[in-house]
XYZ file of C-alpha atoms in Angstrom:
129
model
C 13.749 -5.764 -5.931
C 15.840 -3.155 -4.697
C 15.551 -1.179 -1.414
C 15.311 3.075 -1.920
C 16.119 6.099 0.210
C 12.439 5.831 1.475
C 9.661 3.053 2.386
C 5.505 4.125 2.703
C 3.895 1.519 4.605
C 0.310 1.432 3.453
C -2.023 -0.169 6.056
C -5.669 -1.468 4.509
C -7.793 -0.020 7.191
C -11.027 -0.012 4.730
C -12.748 -3.035 3.751
C -16.491 -2.412 1.516
C -19.212 -4.629 0.661
C -22.520 -4.284 -0.746
C -23.789 -2.343 2.316
C -21.187 -0.188 3.979
C -17.372 0.621 4.599
C -15.940 -0.517 7.810
C -12.873 0.420 9.400
C -10.647 -1.518 10.801
C -9.033 -0.216 14.036
C -6.719 -2.950 15.003
C -3.283 -1.151 16.569
C -0.327 -2.198 14.939
C 2.894 -1.900 17.291
C 5.950 -0.827 15.535
C 9.578 0.682 16.796
C 10.038 4.199 15.465
C 14.340 3.639 14.888
C 16.324 1.061 13.572
C 14.049 -1.444 12.020
C 15.859 -3.526 9.720
C 14.306 -4.595 6.465
C 16.817 -6.614 4.833
C 14.556 -10.258 4.706
C 11.939 -8.124 2.591
C 14.286 -6.747 0.270
C 16.500 -8.238 -2.352
C 17.899 -11.432 -2.132
C 20.284 -11.156 -4.833
C 23.533 -10.891 -2.867
C 24.878 -8.462 -5.869
C 22.454 -6.079 -4.932
C 23.013 -7.264 -1.028
C 26.758 -6.569 -1.489
C 26.288 -2.734 -3.335
C 23.197 -2.233 -0.765
C 24.711 -3.425 2.421
C 22.368 -0.993 5.290
C 18.986 -2.009 4.825
C 17.956 -0.434 8.191
C 15.076 2.736 8.186
C 14.163 5.011 10.896
C 10.622 6.149 10.734
C 10.275 9.662 9.371
C 6.439 9.853 9.519
C 3.084 8.530 10.332
C -0.524 8.976 9.015
C -3.554 8.374 10.767
C -7.307 8.415 9.814
C -9.223 9.416 13.023
C -12.847 8.701 13.220
C -15.648 6.764 10.882
C -15.091 5.398 7.557
C -16.696 7.090 4.091
C -15.987 10.286 2.293
C -16.233 13.665 4.781
C -16.786 10.925 7.544
C -13.220 11.615 9.281
C -9.932 13.491 9.803
C -6.341 12.837 9.212
C -3.452 13.701 11.977
C 0.361 13.142 11.264
C 3.290 12.491 13.137
C 6.238 14.234 11.642
C 9.885 13.820 13.144
C 12.138 16.667 13.224
C 15.697 15.816 12.248
C 17.286 18.925 13.708
C 15.439 18.571 16.695
C 15.145 15.266 17.452
C 11.504 16.200 18.305
C 8.485 13.920 17.008
C 5.291 17.076 16.587
C 1.427 15.748 15.811
C -0.195 17.713 13.182
C -4.186 18.661 12.586
C -5.110 21.787 10.089
C -3.418 24.371 12.291
C -3.237 22.596 15.513
C 0.876 21.578 15.981
C 1.943 19.691 18.745
C 4.878 17.489 20.359
C 3.945 14.137 21.185
C 6.064 11.276 22.590
C 7.362 8.701 20.238
C 5.688 6.060 22.393
C 2.434 7.615 21.732
C 2.866 6.930 17.694
C 3.101 3.024 18.362
C -0.483 3.427 19.926
C -2.331 5.163 16.798
C -4.438 3.276 13.922
C -1.639 3.883 10.997
C -2.709 4.471 7.958
C 0.434 5.359 5.863
C 3.440 5.423 7.003
C 7.055 7.268 5.493
C 10.054 5.338 6.509
C 13.778 6.822 5.290
C 17.586 4.360 4.800
C 19.731 4.897 7.934
C 23.116 6.588 6.411
C 25.258 4.955 8.792
C 24.492 1.603 10.790
C 22.696 2.035 14.172
C 24.922 1.698 17.234
C 24.454 0.284 20.359
C 23.436 3.824 21.693
C 20.053 4.458 19.503
C 16.638 3.846 21.493
C 14.226 1.766 19.998
C 10.870 2.791 21.102
C 8.573 -0.221 21.028
C 5.511 -0.916 22.296
């Protein structure tokens, strides 16, 4: 598989059996910058040569809050604003600043990662939980 400009990670948070739907509340920690996906992408040397950069930054994180099932929960989204370097949390019409460290504490459902055009430098900050 070749790698693209954007990568989506979708967590399988919901499971259904004969009686009800359950939500997996496991918190998965992750950096918000400089994640290298080289080992998960194509092993073909020609593709690796053509696409040497495999480092991605998180640009959006979608979270489901509440109970599983139709109409029983709400969604929040964390969006990175490149111009200001600030993260925002949005839910309906409510928008607020959020620290990157708080994003990693959420029950992520969908994440959108963007390919870095440059190689990360030693001065880039990686946020780990």
